mmCIF file of C-alpha atoms in Angstrom:
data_model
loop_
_atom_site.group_PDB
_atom_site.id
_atom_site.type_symbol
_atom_site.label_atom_id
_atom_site.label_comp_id
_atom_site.label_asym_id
_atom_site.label_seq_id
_atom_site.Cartn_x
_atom_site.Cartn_y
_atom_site.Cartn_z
ATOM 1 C CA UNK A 326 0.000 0.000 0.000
ATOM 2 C CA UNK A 327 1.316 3.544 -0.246
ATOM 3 C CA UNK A 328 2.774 5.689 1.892
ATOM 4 C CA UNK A 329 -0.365 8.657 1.830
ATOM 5 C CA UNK A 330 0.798 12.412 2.316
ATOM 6 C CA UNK A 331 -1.149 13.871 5.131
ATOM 7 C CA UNK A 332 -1.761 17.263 4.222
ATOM 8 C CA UNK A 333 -4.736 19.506 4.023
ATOM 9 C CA UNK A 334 -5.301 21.673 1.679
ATOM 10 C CA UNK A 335 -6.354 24.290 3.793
ATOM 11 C CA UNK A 336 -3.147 24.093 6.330
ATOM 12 C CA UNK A 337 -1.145 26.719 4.858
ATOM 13 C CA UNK A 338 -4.268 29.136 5.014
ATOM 14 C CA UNK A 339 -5.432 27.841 8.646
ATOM 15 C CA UNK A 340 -1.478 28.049 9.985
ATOM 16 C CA UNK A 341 -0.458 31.765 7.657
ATOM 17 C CA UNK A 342 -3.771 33.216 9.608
ATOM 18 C CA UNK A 343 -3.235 32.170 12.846
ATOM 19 C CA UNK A 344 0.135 33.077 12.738
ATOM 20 C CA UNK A 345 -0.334 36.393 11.299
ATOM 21 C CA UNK A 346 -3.298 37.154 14.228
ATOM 22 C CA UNK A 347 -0.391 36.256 16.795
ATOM 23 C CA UNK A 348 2.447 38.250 15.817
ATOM 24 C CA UNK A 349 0.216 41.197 17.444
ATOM 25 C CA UNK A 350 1.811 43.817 15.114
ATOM 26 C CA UNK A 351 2.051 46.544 17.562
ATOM 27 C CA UNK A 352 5.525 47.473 18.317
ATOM 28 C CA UNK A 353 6.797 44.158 16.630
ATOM 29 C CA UNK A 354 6.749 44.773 12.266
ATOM 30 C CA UNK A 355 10.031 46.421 12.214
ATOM 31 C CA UNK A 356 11.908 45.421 15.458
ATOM 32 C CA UNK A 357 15.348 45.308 15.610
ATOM 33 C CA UNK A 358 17.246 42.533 14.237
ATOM 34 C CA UNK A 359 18.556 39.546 16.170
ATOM 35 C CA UNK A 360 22.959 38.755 15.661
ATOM 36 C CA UNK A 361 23.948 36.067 13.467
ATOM 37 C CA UNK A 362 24.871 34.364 16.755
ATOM 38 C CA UNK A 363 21.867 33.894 18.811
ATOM 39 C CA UNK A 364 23.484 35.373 22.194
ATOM 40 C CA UNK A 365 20.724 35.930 25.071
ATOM 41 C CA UNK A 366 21.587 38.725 26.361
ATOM 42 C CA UNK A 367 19.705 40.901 28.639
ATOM 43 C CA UNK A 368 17.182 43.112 26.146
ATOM 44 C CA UNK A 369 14.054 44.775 26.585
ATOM 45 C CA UNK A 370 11.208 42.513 26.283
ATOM 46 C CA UNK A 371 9.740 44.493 22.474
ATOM 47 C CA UNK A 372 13.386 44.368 21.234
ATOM 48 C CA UNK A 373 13.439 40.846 22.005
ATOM 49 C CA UNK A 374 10.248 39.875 21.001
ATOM 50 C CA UNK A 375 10.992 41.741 17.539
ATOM 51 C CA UNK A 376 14.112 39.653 17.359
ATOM 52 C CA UNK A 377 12.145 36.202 17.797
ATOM 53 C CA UNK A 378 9.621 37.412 15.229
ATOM 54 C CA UNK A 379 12.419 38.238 12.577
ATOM 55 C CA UNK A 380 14.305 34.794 12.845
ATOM 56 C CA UNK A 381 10.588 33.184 12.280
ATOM 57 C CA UNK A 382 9.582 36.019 9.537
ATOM 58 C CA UNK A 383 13.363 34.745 7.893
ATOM 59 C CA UNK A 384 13.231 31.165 7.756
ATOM 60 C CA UNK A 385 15.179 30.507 11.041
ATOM 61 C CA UNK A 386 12.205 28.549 12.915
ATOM 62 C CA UNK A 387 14.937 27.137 15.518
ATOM 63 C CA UNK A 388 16.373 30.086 16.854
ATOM 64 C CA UNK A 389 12.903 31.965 16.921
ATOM 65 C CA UNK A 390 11.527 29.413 19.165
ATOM 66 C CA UNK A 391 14.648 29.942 21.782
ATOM 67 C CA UNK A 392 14.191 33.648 21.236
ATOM 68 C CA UNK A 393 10.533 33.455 22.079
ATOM 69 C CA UNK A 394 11.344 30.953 25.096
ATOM 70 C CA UNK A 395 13.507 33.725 26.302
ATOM 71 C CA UNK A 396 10.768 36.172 26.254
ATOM 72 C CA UNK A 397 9.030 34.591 28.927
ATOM 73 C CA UNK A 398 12.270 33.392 30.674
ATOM 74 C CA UNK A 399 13.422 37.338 30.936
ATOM 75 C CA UNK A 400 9.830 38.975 31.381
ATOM 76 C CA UNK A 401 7.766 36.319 32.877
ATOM 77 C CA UNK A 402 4.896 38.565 33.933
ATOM 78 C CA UNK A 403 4.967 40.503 30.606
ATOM 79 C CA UNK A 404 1.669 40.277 28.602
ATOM 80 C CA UNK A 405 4.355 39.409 25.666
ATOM 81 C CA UNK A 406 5.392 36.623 27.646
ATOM 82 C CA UNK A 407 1.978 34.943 26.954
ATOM 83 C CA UNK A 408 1.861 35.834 23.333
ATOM 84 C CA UNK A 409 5.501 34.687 23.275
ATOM 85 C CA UNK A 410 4.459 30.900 24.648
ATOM 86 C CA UNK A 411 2.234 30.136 21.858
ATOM 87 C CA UNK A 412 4.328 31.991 19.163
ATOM 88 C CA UNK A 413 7.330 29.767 20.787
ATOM 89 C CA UNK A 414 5.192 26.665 20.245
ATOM 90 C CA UNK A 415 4.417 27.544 16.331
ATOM 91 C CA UNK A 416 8.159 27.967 15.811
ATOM 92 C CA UNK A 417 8.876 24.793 17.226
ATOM 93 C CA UNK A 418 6.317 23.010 14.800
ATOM 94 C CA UNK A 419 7.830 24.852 11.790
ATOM 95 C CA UNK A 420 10.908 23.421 12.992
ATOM 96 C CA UNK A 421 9.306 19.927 12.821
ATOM 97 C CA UNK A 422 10.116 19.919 16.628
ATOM 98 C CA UNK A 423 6.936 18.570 17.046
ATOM 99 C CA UNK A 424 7.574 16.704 20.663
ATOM 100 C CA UNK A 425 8.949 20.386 22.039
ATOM 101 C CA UNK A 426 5.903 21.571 19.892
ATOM 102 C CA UNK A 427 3.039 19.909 21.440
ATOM 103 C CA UNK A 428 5.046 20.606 25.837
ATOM 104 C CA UNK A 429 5.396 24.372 24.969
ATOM 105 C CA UNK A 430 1.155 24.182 23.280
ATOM 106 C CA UNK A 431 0.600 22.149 26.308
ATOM 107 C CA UNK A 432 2.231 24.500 28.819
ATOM 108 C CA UNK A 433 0.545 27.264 27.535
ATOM 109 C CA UNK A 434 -2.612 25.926 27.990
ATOM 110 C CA UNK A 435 -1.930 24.508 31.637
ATOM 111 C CA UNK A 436 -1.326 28.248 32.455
ATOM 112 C CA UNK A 437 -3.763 30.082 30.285
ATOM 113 C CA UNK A 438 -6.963 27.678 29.932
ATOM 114 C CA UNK A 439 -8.935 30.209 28.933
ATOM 115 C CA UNK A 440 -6.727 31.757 26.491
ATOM 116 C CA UNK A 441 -8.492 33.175 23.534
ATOM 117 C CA UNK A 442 -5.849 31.353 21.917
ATOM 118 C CA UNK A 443 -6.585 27.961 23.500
ATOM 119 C CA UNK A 444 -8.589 26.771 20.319
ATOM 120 C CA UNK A 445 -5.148 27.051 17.993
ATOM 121 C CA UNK A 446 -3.096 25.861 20.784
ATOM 122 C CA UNK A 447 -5.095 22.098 20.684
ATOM 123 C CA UNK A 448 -4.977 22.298 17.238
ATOM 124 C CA UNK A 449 -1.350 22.746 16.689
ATOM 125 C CA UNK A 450 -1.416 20.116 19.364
ATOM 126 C CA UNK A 451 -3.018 17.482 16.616
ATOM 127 C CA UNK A 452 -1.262 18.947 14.174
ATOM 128 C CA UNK A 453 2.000 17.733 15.647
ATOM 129 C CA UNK A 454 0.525 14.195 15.719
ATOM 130 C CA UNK A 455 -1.046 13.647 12.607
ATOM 131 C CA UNK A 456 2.145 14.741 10.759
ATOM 132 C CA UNK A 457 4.293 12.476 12.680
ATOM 133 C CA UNK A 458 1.238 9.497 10.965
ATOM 134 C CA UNK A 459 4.105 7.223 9.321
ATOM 135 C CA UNK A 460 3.527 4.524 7.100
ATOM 136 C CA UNK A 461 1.073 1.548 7.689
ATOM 137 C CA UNK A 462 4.133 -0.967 8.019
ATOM 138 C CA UNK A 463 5.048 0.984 11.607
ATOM 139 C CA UNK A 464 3.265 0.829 14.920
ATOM 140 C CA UNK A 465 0.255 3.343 15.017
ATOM 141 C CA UNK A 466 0.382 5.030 18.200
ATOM 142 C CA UNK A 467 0.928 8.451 16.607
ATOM 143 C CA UNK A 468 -1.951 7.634 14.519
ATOM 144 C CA UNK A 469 -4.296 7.060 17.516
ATOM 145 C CA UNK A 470 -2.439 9.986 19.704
ATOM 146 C CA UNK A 471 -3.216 12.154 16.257
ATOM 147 C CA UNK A 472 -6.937 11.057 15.931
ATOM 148 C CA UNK A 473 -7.433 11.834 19.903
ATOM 149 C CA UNK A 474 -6.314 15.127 19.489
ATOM 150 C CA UNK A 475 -7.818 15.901 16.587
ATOM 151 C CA UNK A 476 -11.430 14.621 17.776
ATOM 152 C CA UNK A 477 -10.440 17.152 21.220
ATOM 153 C CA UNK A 478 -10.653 20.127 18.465
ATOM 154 C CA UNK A 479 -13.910 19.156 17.288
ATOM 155 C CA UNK A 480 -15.430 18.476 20.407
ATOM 156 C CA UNK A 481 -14.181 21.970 22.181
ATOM 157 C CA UNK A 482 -14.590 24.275 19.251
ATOM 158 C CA UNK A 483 -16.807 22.560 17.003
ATOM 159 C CA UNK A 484 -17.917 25.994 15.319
ATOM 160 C CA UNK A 485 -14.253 27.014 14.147
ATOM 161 C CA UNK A 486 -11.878 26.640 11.215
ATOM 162 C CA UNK A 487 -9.563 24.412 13.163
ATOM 163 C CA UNK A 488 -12.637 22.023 13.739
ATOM 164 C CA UNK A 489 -13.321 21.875 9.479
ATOM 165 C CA UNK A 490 -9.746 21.176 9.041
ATOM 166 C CA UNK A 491 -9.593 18.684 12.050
ATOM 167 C CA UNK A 492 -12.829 16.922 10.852
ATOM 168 C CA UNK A 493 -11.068 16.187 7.496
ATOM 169 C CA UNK A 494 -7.825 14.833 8.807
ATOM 170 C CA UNK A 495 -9.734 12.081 10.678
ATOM 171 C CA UNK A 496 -11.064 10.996 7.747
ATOM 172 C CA UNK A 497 -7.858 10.559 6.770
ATOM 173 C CA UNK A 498 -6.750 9.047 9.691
ATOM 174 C CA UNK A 499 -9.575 6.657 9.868
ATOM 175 C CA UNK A 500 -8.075 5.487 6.397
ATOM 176 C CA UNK A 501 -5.122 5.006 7.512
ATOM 177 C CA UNK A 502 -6.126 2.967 10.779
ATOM 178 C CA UNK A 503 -8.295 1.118 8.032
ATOM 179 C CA UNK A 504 -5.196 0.271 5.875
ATOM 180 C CA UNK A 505 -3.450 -0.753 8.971
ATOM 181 C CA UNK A 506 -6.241 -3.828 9.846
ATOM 182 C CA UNK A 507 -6.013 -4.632 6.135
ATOM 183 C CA UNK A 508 -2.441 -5.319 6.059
ATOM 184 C CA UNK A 509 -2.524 -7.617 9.041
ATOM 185 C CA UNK A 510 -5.775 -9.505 7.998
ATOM 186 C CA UNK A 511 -3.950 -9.816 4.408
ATOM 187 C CA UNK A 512 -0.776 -11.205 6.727
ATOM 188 C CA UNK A 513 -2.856 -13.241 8.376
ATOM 189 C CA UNK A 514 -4.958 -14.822 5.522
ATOM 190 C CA UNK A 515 -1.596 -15.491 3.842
ATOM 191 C CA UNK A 516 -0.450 -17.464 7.110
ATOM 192 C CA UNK A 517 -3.434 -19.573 6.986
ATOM 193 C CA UNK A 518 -4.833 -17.985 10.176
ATOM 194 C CA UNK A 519 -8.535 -17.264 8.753
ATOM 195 C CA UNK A 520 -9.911 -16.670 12.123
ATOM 196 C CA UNK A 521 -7.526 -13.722 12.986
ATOM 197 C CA UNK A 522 -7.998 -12.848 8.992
ATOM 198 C CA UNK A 523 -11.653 -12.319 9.683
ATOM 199 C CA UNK A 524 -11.539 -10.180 13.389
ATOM 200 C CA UNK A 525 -9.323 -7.938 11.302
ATOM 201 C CA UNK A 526 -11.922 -7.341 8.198
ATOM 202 C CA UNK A 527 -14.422 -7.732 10.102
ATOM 203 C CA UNK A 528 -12.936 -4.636 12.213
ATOM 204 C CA UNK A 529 -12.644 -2.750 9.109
ATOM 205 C CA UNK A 530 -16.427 -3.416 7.867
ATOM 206 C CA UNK A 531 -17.555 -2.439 11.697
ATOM 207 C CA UNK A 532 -15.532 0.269 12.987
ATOM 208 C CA UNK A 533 -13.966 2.550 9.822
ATOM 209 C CA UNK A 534 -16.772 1.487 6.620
ATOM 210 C CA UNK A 535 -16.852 4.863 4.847
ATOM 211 C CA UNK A 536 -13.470 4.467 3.944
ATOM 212 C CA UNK A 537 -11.750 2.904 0.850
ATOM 213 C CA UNK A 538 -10.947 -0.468 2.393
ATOM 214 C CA UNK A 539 -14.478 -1.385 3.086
ATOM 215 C CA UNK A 540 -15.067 -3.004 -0.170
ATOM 216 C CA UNK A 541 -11.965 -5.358 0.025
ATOM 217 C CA UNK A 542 -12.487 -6.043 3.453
ATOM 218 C CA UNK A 543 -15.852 -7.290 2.358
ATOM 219 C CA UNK A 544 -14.204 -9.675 -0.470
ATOM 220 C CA UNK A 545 -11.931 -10.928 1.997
ATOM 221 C CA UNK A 546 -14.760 -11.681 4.361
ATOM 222 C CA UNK A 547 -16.382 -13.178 1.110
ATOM 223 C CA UNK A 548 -12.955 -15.294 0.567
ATOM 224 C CA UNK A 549 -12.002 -16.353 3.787
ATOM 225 C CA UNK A 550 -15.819 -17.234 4.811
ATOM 226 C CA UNK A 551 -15.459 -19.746 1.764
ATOM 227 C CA UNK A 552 -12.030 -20.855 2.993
ATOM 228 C CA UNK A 553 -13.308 -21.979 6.420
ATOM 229 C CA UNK A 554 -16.082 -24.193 4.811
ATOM 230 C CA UNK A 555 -19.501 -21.696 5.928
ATOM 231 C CA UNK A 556 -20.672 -20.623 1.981
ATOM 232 C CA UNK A 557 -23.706 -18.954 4.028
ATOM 233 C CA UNK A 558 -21.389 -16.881 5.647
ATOM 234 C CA UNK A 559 -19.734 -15.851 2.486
ATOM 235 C CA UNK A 560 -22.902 -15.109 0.262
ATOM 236 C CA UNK A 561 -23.660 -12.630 2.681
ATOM 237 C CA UNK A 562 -20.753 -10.735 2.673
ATOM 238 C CA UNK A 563 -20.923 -11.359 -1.170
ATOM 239 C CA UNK A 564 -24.227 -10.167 -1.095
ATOM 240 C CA UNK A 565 -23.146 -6.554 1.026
ATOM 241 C CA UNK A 566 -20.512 -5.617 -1.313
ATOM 242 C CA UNK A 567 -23.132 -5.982 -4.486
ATOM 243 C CA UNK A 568 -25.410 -3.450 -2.796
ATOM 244 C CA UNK A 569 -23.313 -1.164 -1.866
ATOM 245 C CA UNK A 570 -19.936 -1.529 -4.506
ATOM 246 C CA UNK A 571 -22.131 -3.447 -7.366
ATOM 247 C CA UNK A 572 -19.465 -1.794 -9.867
ATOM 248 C CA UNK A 573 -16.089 -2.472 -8.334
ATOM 249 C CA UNK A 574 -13.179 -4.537 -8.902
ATOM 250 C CA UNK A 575 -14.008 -6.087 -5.170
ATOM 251 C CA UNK A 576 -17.740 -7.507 -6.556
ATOM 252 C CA UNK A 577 -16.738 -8.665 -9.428
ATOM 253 C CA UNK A 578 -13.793 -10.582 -7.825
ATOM 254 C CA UNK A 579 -16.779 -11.544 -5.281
ATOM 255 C CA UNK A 580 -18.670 -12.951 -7.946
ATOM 256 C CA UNK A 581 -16.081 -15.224 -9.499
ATOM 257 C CA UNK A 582 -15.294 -16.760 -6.009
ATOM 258 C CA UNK A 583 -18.819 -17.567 -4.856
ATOM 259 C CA UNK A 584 -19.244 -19.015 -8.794
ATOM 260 C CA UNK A 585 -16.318 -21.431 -8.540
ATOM 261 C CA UNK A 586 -16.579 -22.434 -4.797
ATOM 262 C CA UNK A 587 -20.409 -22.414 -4.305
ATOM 263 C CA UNK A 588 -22.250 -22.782 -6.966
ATOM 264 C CA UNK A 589 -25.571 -23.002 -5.080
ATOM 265 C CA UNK A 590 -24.568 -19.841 -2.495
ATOM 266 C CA UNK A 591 -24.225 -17.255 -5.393
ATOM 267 C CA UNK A 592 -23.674 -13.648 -4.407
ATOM 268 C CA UNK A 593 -27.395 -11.826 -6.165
#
């Protein structure tokens, strides 16, 4: 199976807006530029907050997120400070720093639940875990961790962009968890374990049908119904996948089977 890209296309919108609303233009546009080496010295907290922004604004995602760290580190009880949390956790995703990412979105919202913020700080949150989804091959903890977090957005702000956005990465997800039962059940099928085969399409057909594995999980069900002797079992299943997938590769695969290997137990 293939690797799938996990991207929205509405990230780049949903991630340029929020972090244009942060940057909180006033007294930070055309701050004073940070060395080439990235020495914390003592500065005033605008002059250093202008410095952070600049590394970000130029491509230098690493050094902003220190910068912004040491925002709150040297003015703690700044209102920048806050604003510099959150703008310390974006840099640290645009980094790909996702594990310092999702402690410094995490942090922020331990200490400012209430945050008008707090929406895109969960969301960056799931962000961080679904692009860390890896192939179906690997263990799938990110994916769960990724489709937790993204069904928190949805539940806590279901009436905001981040909620659209999070609604279609499960989807995607679900897919994925989808591909991840099929691969084993195929494993297992191929072993000659039809029981374990059958929990695993079975799971698929149950727990994630409106994806794109449902109608192979149903020919497998058809297949491995016919290998364990129980035809009934396998018209059924033979029988689902007409209704619903009467044109696909799946069915007509479907149709062979129950033709060759029971005769009398066609799929209608």
């Amino acid at each position: 199976m293939k690797t799938r890209t996990f991207r929205s296309p509405v990230r780049i919108a949903i991630l340029a807006t929020a972090a244009t609303a942060m940057m909180l233009t006033a007294g930070c546009g055309g701050g004073s530029r940070v060395n080439k080496g990235t020495s914390y010295v003592a500065r005033d907290v605008e002059t250093l907050y202008a410095a952070a922004k600049d590394r970000l604004d130029r491509g230098q995602a690493r050094q902003a997120a220190a910068l912004f760290d040491e925002v709150e580190r040297q003015h703690p009880y700044s209102p920048w400070a806050r604003r510099a949390q959150m703008m310390s956790a974006f840099s640290y995703y645009v980094a790909k720093n996702y594990n310092q990412s999702i402690q410094s979105a995490q942090r922020f919202l331990s200490i400012h639940p209430g945050n008008k913020d707090a929406d895109y700080a969960y969301y960056l949150i799931a962000l961080c875990y679904y692009e860390q989804i890896s192939d179906v091959q690997r263990d799938q903890k990110i994916t769960d961790q990724a489709l937790t977090a993204l069904t928190d957005v949805v539940r806590r702000y279901p009436n905001t962009k981040y909620a659209n956005d999070a609604t279609l990465k499960i989807d995607l997800v679900h897919d994925h968890l989808a591909g991840k039962e099929m691969e084993i059940g195929r494993f297992y099928e191929k072993s000659g374990q039809m029981i374990a085969a059958r929990i695993r399409f079975q799971t698929v057909v149950d727990k994630y049908q409106t994806t794109s594995h449902t109608p192979e999980a149903l020919y497998r069900l058809t297949e491995t119904s016919l290998s364990l002797g129980i035809p009934e079992e396998a018209k059924k299943y033979a029988a689902v996948l007409g209704t619903n997938y009467p044109g696909s590769e799946w069915y007509d695969r479907a149709y062979k089977l129950m033709n060759k290997y029971a005769p009398g137990a066609e799929a209608s």
